[in-house]
Structure formats: structure tokens, C-alpha cells
């Protein structure tokens, strides 16, 4: 498949916020505090929506399907952007994959 | 689309001894560490003094080192220890200055050396009431966010005093024996206790232009997420590793962040330009009122 998601992001992968993370939706943005590292992260409105869907136990493909219906963007582009953000959230240990 | 921004809170950790290096430590007091001593905290100012603080921050015992004079001890207690004590007891205490504009308070936050005190002093010299140059307690009454200054104070470098108070030299007292900063003495005490809490009209985050030759005064609104991060990064805390207190502070600051207009303020660090900076700030505050 062209532009496939990275290997760790299986289409059926599900996620949960890391236990040492607290998040606050504020305005149309979100601030995430990683208690382990005392680091703050900011998410833009689309990032907030991704975080919400991840927190609702949606699968990776389910997140993309939901977002492509909500935003005026091609499935391919959206898949790339979501994969990049999810990968970033996992690398920073803000989210974890539910085994 | 889909970006994530990052901001660190603490300056770093010393795994051997310190719980954390405090992010609100100023340039002259960067040798601060917080240790656990049984159930208590030991707030250590290297070479100056130690303060033993009970676990609930209900008791503070000062232990000055030889050579730490009364001014230094008072400065450490008022400007460093008590704000952290209040923070530990659940108050949101910001490291920043504030002046009265109209019926409300305008606060200035920024890293050490960014000009908070000089800007506050400039307002004071121009006839505005100085509320504090160092510590602000935020009070959420469920509707408004109020600010209660910790105490009226101005601590300035000699060059700022000379530039700002050229016509009316104030009475001065040393801040601490290790610093050339001077405390500006006021001719009369002002009632700025808890009963004098004022509505917090706006917070200005002091920044510098990327181009140091840029002479513009630029004020830009910051979003609520940036506001929440600014509140957290400028809040005094005793134990930054205390997850329960951090979580409660985060919730309290988040609740307030959407109700506080916050602006970034970039301006040239030129005493001659301070009148323009004041004018720009007052205009923004009056426009939002």
C-alpha cells in the first residue's frame, strides 16, 4: 500500500493516555503535561481531535475514517498526518499502545 | 495541521541530592535546591541559608549561614521561601510584577532579567500604583480572577534606579549582601493586603525581539493554551516532583487561563522607550475593558 502507516501503527492499534500524563482541553487547543519529565505539550485543534479519538479507544484506521469525514482532506494526506502525530505522541510516551 | 509544541518546565534534575532545580529561581539565586529531610523539606540557598519547611508547609525554620545578614535573610524569606510555601499550601503564586491600571491589575511575567521590575518601576514612577514586583497570588472567586500582591516591593539594578528615578531619587536599601540590586523604599505604606485584591485585567509576557535593533513595541494576544503554560511555568512551587500538587495546580491554572487575557510583549530594552511601552499596555487594557 502506498504511504502505508509505520509498522508500529497497525490499522487495528488502539491507544490510551500514559498514566503519568494529564491533559487539559482549553479553548480549541489542549495542553498536555508529562509528569515524568515536567514537560508541557500543546496540541492544535485537529491534534486535540486525534487525542480525543485515541482516548476513546478508537483504532488507528477508525481515527482516520472519523477524521476524513470531519475535515476536507484526502484520505492519503490525513493518514500521513495522523500517523506522524500518533507516532510523535508514542515516542514522547504521552500515549501508549493498548496490547 | 497536526503539530505538537513543547515546553519544559524545570531547569533540570540533580539525581544525587536535589528533587529539582526550581524554574522560578532568578539569575542571582540559581543555587537553589530542595531536599527531603525526613517528612520535611529543606530549601537550600547555597552558601546563604537553609529553611526547614514542614511537610504541610505550616512551619518554616530559618537557618542562616555565618555571613548571611538580616537583609539577605529577609529577602530570601519574603521573595523565595514564602511564595513557595503559599504554593505548596495550594495557592497559585506567580513570579511576576503587577501595577494598577484603572480599577484592575496588570501583571508582568518573564524570565529573570527580562525587565519585569524595571517596567513595573516605570509605571510606578509615572503615577500608577505599584502592587508588587515579585509575587502575585491569584484568587479565583468562581467568576473573576483576582490578584493579591504579596507585598509592595521594588528590587532594581543600580542602572535602572538611575534611569527611572533621575528626578526624584528614592531611599534605597540593600536587597542582599551578595547582590548589587537595591530595594526601593516607599514613602508610605500602601494597603495591598488580601482585602485589596484586584481583578486581574491582563498578563503581559515579556519577550525580546529577535532583532535587537527592532525598536517597535509589539503586543500580541496569546491563546488560552499558551496562557496555561505561562501560568504553570511562572508558578512558585516547593516540590516540583509532587504529582498530586502539580495536578491540582494544573487544574486550577487551567480553570483560570480562559478568563485571563494574556499578551506577549516585545519591546526594545531602552529606558527612553518605556513611556511608549506603558502607553501601548494601557491602550490594550482600556480597549478590552
CSV table of C-alpha atoms in Angstrom, one decimal:
chain,number,residue,atom,x,y,z
A,1,UNK,CA,0.0,0.0,0.0
A,2,UNK,CA,1.4,3.4,-1.0
A,3,UNK,CA,2.3,5.6,2.0
A,4,UNK,CA,1.5,2.9,4.5
A,5,UNK,CA,1.5,3.7,8.1
A,6,UNK,CA,4.7,2.9,10.0
A,7,UNK,CA,4.9,-0.6,11.2
A,8,UNK,CA,4.1,0.1,14.9
A,9,UNK,CA,0.9,1.8,13.9
A,10,UNK,CA,-1.1,-1.1,12.9
A,11,UNK,CA,-4.5,-0.2,11.5
A,12,UNK,CA,-6.1,-2.0,14.4
A,13,UNK,CA,-3.9,-0.4,17.0
A,14,UNK,CA,-5.6,1.2,20.0
A,15,UNK,CA,-4.2,3.7,22.4
A,16,UNK,CA,-4.5,5.0,25.9
A,17,UNK,CA,-3.0,8.1,27.5
A,18,UNK,CA,0.0,7.3,29.6
A,19,UNK,CA,-0.8,7.2,33.3
A,20,UNK,CA,1.7,10.0,34.2
A,21,UNK,CA,0.1,12.4,31.7
A,22,UNK,CA,-2.6,15.0,32.4
A,23,UNK,CA,-4.3,16.8,29.7
A,24,UNK,CA,-6.5,19.9,29.7
A,25,UNK,CA,-8.6,21.0,26.8
A,26,UNK,CA,-8.6,24.8,26.8
A,27,UNK,CA,-10.2,26.9,24.1
A,28,UNK,CA,-9.9,24.8,21.0
A,29,UNK,CA,-6.4,23.7,22.0
A,30,UNK,CA,-5.0,21.3,24.5
A,31,UNK,CA,-2.1,21.4,27.0
A,32,UNK,CA,-0.6,18.1,28.0
A,33,UNK,CA,1.7,17.8,31.0
A,34,UNK,CA,4.0,14.9,31.3
A,35,UNK,CA,4.6,14.5,35.0
A,36,UNK,CA,7.6,12.2,34.4
A,37,UNK,CA,9.6,14.9,32.6
A,38,UNK,CA,7.8,18.1,33.7
A,39,UNK,CA,7.3,18.9,30.0
A,40,UNK,CA,4.3,20.6,28.5
A,41,UNK,CA,3.0,19.9,25.1
A,42,UNK,CA,0.5,21.9,23.1
A,43,UNK,CA,-1.9,20.4,20.6
A,44,UNK,CA,-3.7,22.4,17.9
A,45,UNK,CA,-7.5,21.8,17.3
A,46,UNK,CA,-7.0,18.9,14.9
A,47,UNK,CA,-4.5,17.4,17.2
A,48,UNK,CA,-7.0,17.7,20.1
A,49,UNK,CA,-9.5,15.7,18.0
A,50,UNK,CA,-6.9,13.0,17.4
A,51,UNK,CA,-6.2,12.9,21.1
A,52,UNK,CA,-9.9,12.6,21.9
A,53,UNK,CA,-10.4,9.7,19.4
A,54,UNK,CA,-7.3,7.9,20.7
A,55,UNK,CA,-8.6,8.3,24.2
A,56,UNK,CA,-12.0,6.9,23.1
A,57,UNK,CA,-10.2,3.6,22.3
A,58,UNK,CA,-10.7,4.1,18.5
A,59,UNK,CA,-8.4,2.0,16.3
A,60,UNK,CA,-5.9,3.8,14.1
A,61,UNK,CA,-8.0,3.2,11.0
A,62,UNK,CA,-11.1,4.2,12.9
A,63,UNK,CA,-9.5,7.5,13.8
A,64,UNK,CA,-8.6,8.2,10.2
A,65,UNK,CA,-12.1,7.3,9.0
A,66,UNK,CA,-13.7,9.6,11.5
A,67,UNK,CA,-11.4,12.5,10.7
A,68,UNK,CA,-11.7,12.2,6.9
A,69,UNK,CA,-15.5,12.6,7.4
A,70,UNK,CA,-15.0,15.7,9.5
A,71,UNK,CA,-12.3,17.5,7.6
A,72,UNK,CA,-11.9,18.5,4.0
A,73,UNK,CA,-8.8,16.5,3.3
A,74,UNK,CA,-7.8,13.5,1.2
A,75,UNK,CA,-7.6,10.1,3.0
A,76,UNK,CA,-4.0,9.7,2.0
A,77,UNK,CA,-2.9,13.1,3.3
A,78,UNK,CA,-4.8,12.7,6.5
A,79,UNK,CA,-3.4,9.2,7.1
A,80,UNK,CA,0.1,10.5,6.8
A,81,UNK,CA,-0.5,13.4,9.1
A,82,UNK,CA,-2.3,11.3,11.7
A,83,UNK,CA,0.4,8.6,11.6
A,84,UNK,CA,3.0,11.3,12.1
A,85,UNK,CA,1.3,12.8,15.1
A,86,UNK,CA,0.4,9.4,16.7
A,87,UNK,CA,4.0,8.3,16.2
A,88,UNK,CA,5.2,11.5,17.9
A,89,UNK,CA,2.8,11.0,20.8
A,90,UNK,CA,4.0,7.4,21.2
A,91,UNK,CA,7.7,8.4,21.0
A,92,UNK,CA,7.2,11.1,23.7
A,93,UNK,CA,5.3,8.5,25.8
A,94,UNK,CA,2.2,10.6,26.0
A,95,UNK,CA,0.2,7.8,24.6
A,96,UNK,CA,0.8,4.1,24.8
A,97,UNK,CA,-0.5,1.3,22.6
A,98,UNK,CA,-3.1,-1.0,24.2
A,99,UNK,CA,-1.8,-4.5,23.9
B,1,UNK,CA,-2.0,20.8,10.6
B,2,UNK,CA,-1.4,18.4,13.4
B,3,UNK,CA,1.6,19.9,15.2
B,4,UNK,CA,2.7,19.4,18.7
B,5,UNK,CA,4.7,22.1,20.6
B,6,UNK,CA,6.8,21.5,23.6
B,7,UNK,CA,7.9,23.5,26.6
B,8,UNK,CA,10.0,22.2,29.5
B,9,UNK,CA,9.1,23.3,33.0
B,10,UNK,CA,12.0,22.6,35.2
B,11,UNK,CA,15.6,23.5,34.6
B,12,UNK,CA,16.9,20.0,35.3
B,13,UNK,CA,17.4,17.5,38.0
B,14,UNK,CA,20.3,16.6,40.3
B,15,UNK,CA,19.6,12.9,40.9
B,16,UNK,CA,22.1,12.8,43.7
B,17,UNK,CA,20.6,15.2,46.0
B,18,UNK,CA,18.0,17.7,44.8
B,19,UNK,CA,14.4,17.0,44.0
B,20,UNK,CA,14.6,19.7,41.4
B,21,UNK,CA,16.1,22.9,40.5
B,22,UNK,CA,13.4,25.5,40.7
B,23,UNK,CA,12.4,27.1,37.4
B,24,UNK,CA,11.4,30.3,39.1
B,25,UNK,CA,14.9,30.8,40.5
B,26,UNK,CA,16.3,34.1,39.4
B,27,UNK,CA,19.7,34.7,38.0
B,28,UNK,CA,21.2,35.7,41.2
B,29,UNK,CA,19.7,32.9,43.2
B,30,UNK,CA,20.3,30.0,40.8
B,31,UNK,CA,21.9,27.9,43.5
B,32,UNK,CA,18.6,26.8,45.0
B,33,UNK,CA,17.8,23.2,45.8
B,34,UNK,CA,15.0,21.5,47.6
B,35,UNK,CA,15.9,18.4,49.5
B,36,UNK,CA,13.7,16.0,51.5
B,37,UNK,CA,14.7,15.7,55.1
B,38,UNK,CA,12.5,13.0,56.6
B,39,UNK,CA,9.0,14.3,56.2
B,40,UNK,CA,10.2,17.9,55.9
B,41,UNK,CA,11.7,19.9,53.1
B,42,UNK,CA,15.0,21.6,53.2
B,43,UNK,CA,15.1,24.6,50.9
B,44,UNK,CA,18.8,25.4,50.5
B,45,UNK,CA,20.3,28.6,49.1
B,46,UNK,CA,23.9,27.6,48.6
B,47,UNK,CA,26.2,29.4,50.9
B,48,UNK,CA,23.5,31.7,52.3
B,49,UNK,CA,20.8,29.9,54.3
B,50,UNK,CA,18.6,26.9,54.7
B,51,UNK,CA,15.0,26.8,55.5
B,52,UNK,CA,13.4,23.7,57.0
B,53,UNK,CA,9.7,23.6,55.9
B,54,UNK,CA,7.3,21.1,57.4
B,55,UNK,CA,5.6,18.7,55.0
B,56,UNK,CA,2.4,20.7,55.0
B,57,UNK,CA,4.3,24.0,54.8
B,58,UNK,CA,2.8,25.0,58.1
B,59,UNK,CA,6.1,25.7,59.7
B,60,UNK,CA,9.3,27.4,58.5
B,61,UNK,CA,12.5,27.4,60.3
B,62,UNK,CA,15.3,29.6,59.1
B,63,UNK,CA,18.9,28.6,59.4
B,64,UNK,CA,21.2,31.4,58.1
B,65,UNK,CA,24.8,30.6,57.4
B,66,UNK,CA,27.5,32.8,59.0
B,67,UNK,CA,27.8,35.9,57.0
B,68,UNK,CA,24.2,35.9,55.9
B,69,UNK,CA,22.9,39.3,57.2
B,70,UNK,CA,19.4,40.4,58.1
B,71,UNK,CA,18.7,41.9,54.7
B,72,UNK,CA,19.7,38.8,52.9
B,73,UNK,CA,17.7,36.6,55.2
B,74,UNK,CA,14.6,38.8,54.9
B,75,UNK,CA,15.0,38.8,51.1
B,76,UNK,CA,15.2,35.1,50.9
B,77,UNK,CA,12.2,34.6,53.2
B,78,UNK,CA,10.0,37.1,51.5
B,79,UNK,CA,10.9,36.6,47.9
B,80,UNK,CA,11.9,33.0,47.7
B,81,UNK,CA,10.6,30.9,50.7
B,82,UNK,CA,7.1,32.3,51.4
B,83,UNK,CA,5.9,32.2,47.8
B,84,UNK,CA,6.9,28.5,47.7
B,85,UNK,CA,5.2,27.9,51.0
B,86,UNK,CA,2.0,29.5,49.7
B,87,UNK,CA,2.3,27.5,46.5
B,88,UNK,CA,2.7,24.3,48.5
B,89,UNK,CA,-0.4,25.2,50.5
B,90,UNK,CA,-2.5,25.3,47.4
B,91,UNK,CA,-2.3,28.9,46.3
B,92,UNK,CA,-1.4,29.9,42.8
B,93,UNK,CA,1.5,32.3,43.3
B,94,UNK,CA,3.2,33.8,40.2
B,95,UNK,CA,6.7,35.1,40.0
B,96,UNK,CA,6.0,38.4,38.4
B,97,UNK,CA,5.2,42.1,38.9
B,98,UNK,CA,2.0,44.0,38.9
B,99,UNK,CA,0.7,47.5,38.7
B,100,UNK,CA,-2.7,49.0,39.0
B,101,UNK,CA,-4.3,50.3,35.8
B,102,UNK,CA,-7.7,51.8,36.3
B,103,UNK,CA,-9.6,49.6,38.7
B,104,UNK,CA,-7.7,46.4,37.9
B,105,UNK,CA,-4.2,44.9,38.0
B,106,UNK,CA,-1.9,44.3,35.1
B,107,UNK,CA,0.8,41.7,35.6
B,108,UNK,CA,4.2,41.2,34.0
B,109,UNK,CA,5.8,37.7,33.7
B,110,UNK,CA,9.1,36.8,32.2
B,111,UNK,CA,12.3,35.1,32.7
B,112,UNK,CA,14.9,36.6,35.1
B,113,UNK,CA,16.4,39.7,33.6
B,114,UNK,CA,13.6,40.3,31.1
B,115,UNK,CA,12.7,43.6,32.7
B,116,UNK,CA,9.7,42.9,34.9
B,117,UNK,CA,10.8,45.1,37.8
B,118,UNK,CA,12.0,47.9,35.5
B,119,UNK,CA,8.7,48.0,33.7
B,120,UNK,CA,6.8,47.9,37.0
B,121,UNK,CA,9.0,50.7,38.4
B,122,UNK,CA,8.4,52.7,35.3
B,123,UNK,CA,4.7,52.5,35.8
B,124,UNK,CA,5.2,53.5,39.5
B,125,UNK,CA,7.3,56.5,38.5
B,126,UNK,CA,4.6,57.5,36.0
B,127,UNK,CA,2.0,57.7,38.8
B,128,UNK,CA,0.5,54.2,38.6
B,129,UNK,CA,0.2,52.3,41.8
B,130,UNK,CA,2.8,49.6,42.2
B,131,UNK,CA,1.3,46.4,43.5
B,132,UNK,CA,4.4,44.1,43.5
B,133,UNK,CA,7.5,43.4,41.5
B,134,UNK,CA,7.9,39.8,42.5
B,135,UNK,CA,5.0,37.8,43.8
B,136,UNK,CA,1.3,37.6,42.9
B,137,UNK,CA,-1.3,35.4,44.5
B,138,UNK,CA,-4.1,34.6,42.0
B,139,UNK,CA,-7.6,34.1,43.5
B,140,UNK,CA,-10.4,32.5,41.6
B,141,UNK,CA,-13.7,33.7,43.0
B,142,UNK,CA,-15.6,31.5,40.6
B,143,UNK,CA,-16.3,34.3,38.3
B,144,UNK,CA,-13.3,36.6,38.2
B,145,UNK,CA,-9.6,36.0,38.6
B,146,UNK,CA,-8.3,38.4,41.2
B,147,UNK,CA,-4.7,39.2,42.1
B,148,UNK,CA,-3.5,39.8,45.6
B,149,UNK,CA,0.1,41.2,45.7
B,150,UNK,CA,2.3,39.6,48.3
B,151,UNK,CA,3.9,42.9,49.3
B,152,UNK,CA,4.9,46.2,47.8
B,153,UNK,CA,8.5,46.0,46.7
B,154,UNK,CA,10.8,47.1,44.0
B,155,UNK,CA,14.2,45.5,43.6
B,156,UNK,CA,16.2,47.0,40.8
B,157,UNK,CA,19.7,47.1,39.4
B,158,UNK,CA,21.6,50.4,40.0
B,159,UNK,CA,21.4,51.4,36.3
B,160,UNK,CA,17.6,51.1,36.4
B,161,UNK,CA,17.3,53.2,39.5
B,162,UNK,CA,19.4,55.9,38.0
B,163,UNK,CA,17.5,55.9,34.7
B,164,UNK,CA,14.0,55.7,36.2
B,165,UNK,CA,14.3,57.9,39.3
B,166,UNK,CA,16.6,60.5,38.0
B,167,UNK,CA,14.5,63.4,39.1
B,168,UNK,CA,13.3,62.0,42.5
B,169,UNK,CA,16.0,59.7,43.9
B,170,UNK,CA,14.3,57.3,46.2
B,171,UNK,CA,15.5,56.0,49.5
B,172,UNK,CA,17.4,52.8,49.0
B,173,UNK,CA,18.3,49.7,51.0
B,174,UNK,CA,20.4,46.7,50.0
B,175,UNK,CA,18.5,43.6,48.9
B,176,UNK,CA,21.1,41.1,49.9
B,177,UNK,CA,24.8,41.2,50.6
B,178,UNK,CA,25.6,39.1,47.5
B,179,UNK,CA,23.7,41.3,45.1
B,180,UNK,CA,24.1,44.9,43.8
B,181,UNK,CA,20.4,45.2,43.5
B,182,UNK,CA,18.8,47.8,45.7
B,183,UNK,CA,15.4,47.7,47.3
B,184,UNK,CA,13.5,51.0,46.7
B,185,UNK,CA,11.9,52.2,49.8
B,186,UNK,CA,8.4,53.8,49.6
B,187,UNK,CA,7.5,56.9,51.5
B,188,UNK,CA,4.2,55.4,52.7
B,189,UNK,CA,2.8,52.0,53.2
B,190,UNK,CA,0.0,51.0,50.8
B,191,UNK,CA,-2.8,48.7,51.8
B,192,UNK,CA,-2.2,45.9,49.4
B,193,UNK,CA,-3.2,43.0,51.6
B,194,UNK,CA,-5.6,40.3,50.8
B,195,UNK,CA,-8.6,42.7,51.2
B,196,UNK,CA,-7.2,44.8,48.4
B,197,UNK,CA,-7.3,42.1,45.8
B,198,UNK,CA,-7.9,43.5,42.3
B,199,UNK,CA,-9.4,42.0,39.2
B,200,UNK,CA,-6.5,40.7,37.0
B,201,UNK,CA,-7.1,42.6,33.8
B,202,UNK,CA,-4.3,41.2,31.8
B,203,UNK,CA,-0.9,39.4,31.9
B,204,UNK,CA,1.9,40.5,29.6
B,205,UNK,CA,4.6,38.0,28.9
B,206,UNK,CA,7.8,39.9,28.4
B,207,UNK,CA,9.9,38.8,25.4
B,208,UNK,CA,12.6,40.3,23.3
B,209,UNK,CA,12.7,41.0,19.7
B,210,UNK,CA,14.8,38.5,17.6
B,211,UNK,CA,16.4,41.5,16.1
B,212,UNK,CA,17.8,43.6,18.9
B,213,UNK,CA,17.7,46.7,16.7
B,214,UNK,CA,14.0,46.4,16.3
B,215,UNK,CA,12.5,49.4,18.1
B,216,UNK,CA,8.9,48.5,17.8
B,217,UNK,CA,6.5,47.7,20.7
B,218,UNK,CA,4.7,44.6,19.6
B,219,UNK,CA,1.8,43.2,21.7
B,220,UNK,CA,0.1,40.0,20.5
B,221,UNK,CA,-2.7,38.1,22.1
B,222,UNK,CA,-1.7,34.7,23.4
B,223,UNK,CA,-4.2,31.8,23.3
B,224,UNK,CA,-5.5,30.1,26.4
B,225,UNK,CA,-3.2,27.1,25.9
B,226,UNK,CA,-0.2,29.5,25.9
B,227,UNK,CA,-1.7,31.2,29.0
B,228,UNK,CA,-2.0,27.9,30.9
B,229,UNK,CA,1.6,27.1,30.1
B,230,UNK,CA,2.7,30.6,31.2
B,231,UNK,CA,0.9,30.2,34.5
B,232,UNK,CA,2.5,26.9,35.2
B,233,UNK,CA,5.9,28.0,34.2
B,234,UNK,CA,5.8,31.0,36.4
B,235,UNK,CA,4.1,29.5,39.4
B,236,UNK,CA,6.1,29.1,42.6
B,237,UNK,CA,6.3,25.5,43.8
B,238,UNK,CA,8.2,24.0,46.6
B,239,UNK,CA,8.3,20.4,45.3
B,240,UNK,CA,8.0,20.2,41.6
B,241,UNK,CA,8.1,16.4,41.8
B,242,UNK,CA,4.9,16.4,43.9
B,243,UNK,CA,2.5,15.0,41.3
B,244,UNK,CA,-0.6,15.5,43.4
B,245,UNK,CA,0.1,19.2,43.9
B,246,UNK,CA,1.2,19.6,40.3
B,247,UNK,CA,-2.1,18.1,39.1
B,248,UNK,CA,-4.1,20.3,41.3
B,249,UNK,CA,-2.2,23.4,40.2
B,250,UNK,CA,-2.6,22.4,36.6
B,251,UNK,CA,-6.4,22.1,37.1
B,252,UNK,CA,-6.6,25.4,39.0
B,253,UNK,CA,-4.5,27.3,36.4
B,254,UNK,CA,-6.4,25.7,33.6
B,255,UNK,CA,-9.7,26.9,35.1
B,256,UNK,CA,-8.3,30.4,35.3
B,257,UNK,CA,-6.5,30.5,32.0
B,258,UNK,CA,-9.5,31.1,29.8
B,259,UNK,CA,-10.5,34.1,31.8
B,260,UNK,CA,-7.2,35.9,31.8
B,261,UNK,CA,-6.3,37.9,28.7
B,262,UNK,CA,-2.6,37.2,28.1
B,263,UNK,CA,-0.4,39.0,25.6
B,264,UNK,CA,3.2,38.6,24.5
B,265,UNK,CA,5.0,41.9,24.8
B,266,UNK,CA,8.2,42.6,22.8
B,267,UNK,CA,9.9,45.9,23.1
B,268,UNK,CA,13.4,47.4,22.9
B,269,UNK,CA,15.2,47.4,26.3
B,270,UNK,CA,15.8,51.1,26.2
B,271,UNK,CA,14.8,53.3,29.2
B,272,UNK,CA,13.8,56.0,26.8
B,273,UNK,CA,11.2,53.8,25.2
B,274,UNK,CA,9.4,52.8,28.4
B,275,UNK,CA,6.8,55.6,28.1
B,276,UNK,CA,5.8,54.1,24.7
B,277,UNK,CA,5.6,50.7,26.2
B,278,UNK,CA,3.4,51.9,29.1
B,279,UNK,CA,1.2,53.7,26.6
B,280,UNK,CA,0.8,50.6,24.5
B,281,UNK,CA,-0.1,48.5,27.5
B,282,UNK,CA,-2.6,50.9,28.9
B,283,UNK,CA,-4.2,51.2,25.4
B,284,UNK,CA,-4.6,47.4,25.2
B,285,UNK,CA,-6.1,47.2,28.7
B,286,UNK,CA,-8.5,50.0,28.1
B,287,UNK,CA,-9.6,48.6,24.8
B,288,UNK,CA,-10.5,45.3,26.3
B,289,UNK,CA,-12.4,47.0,29.1
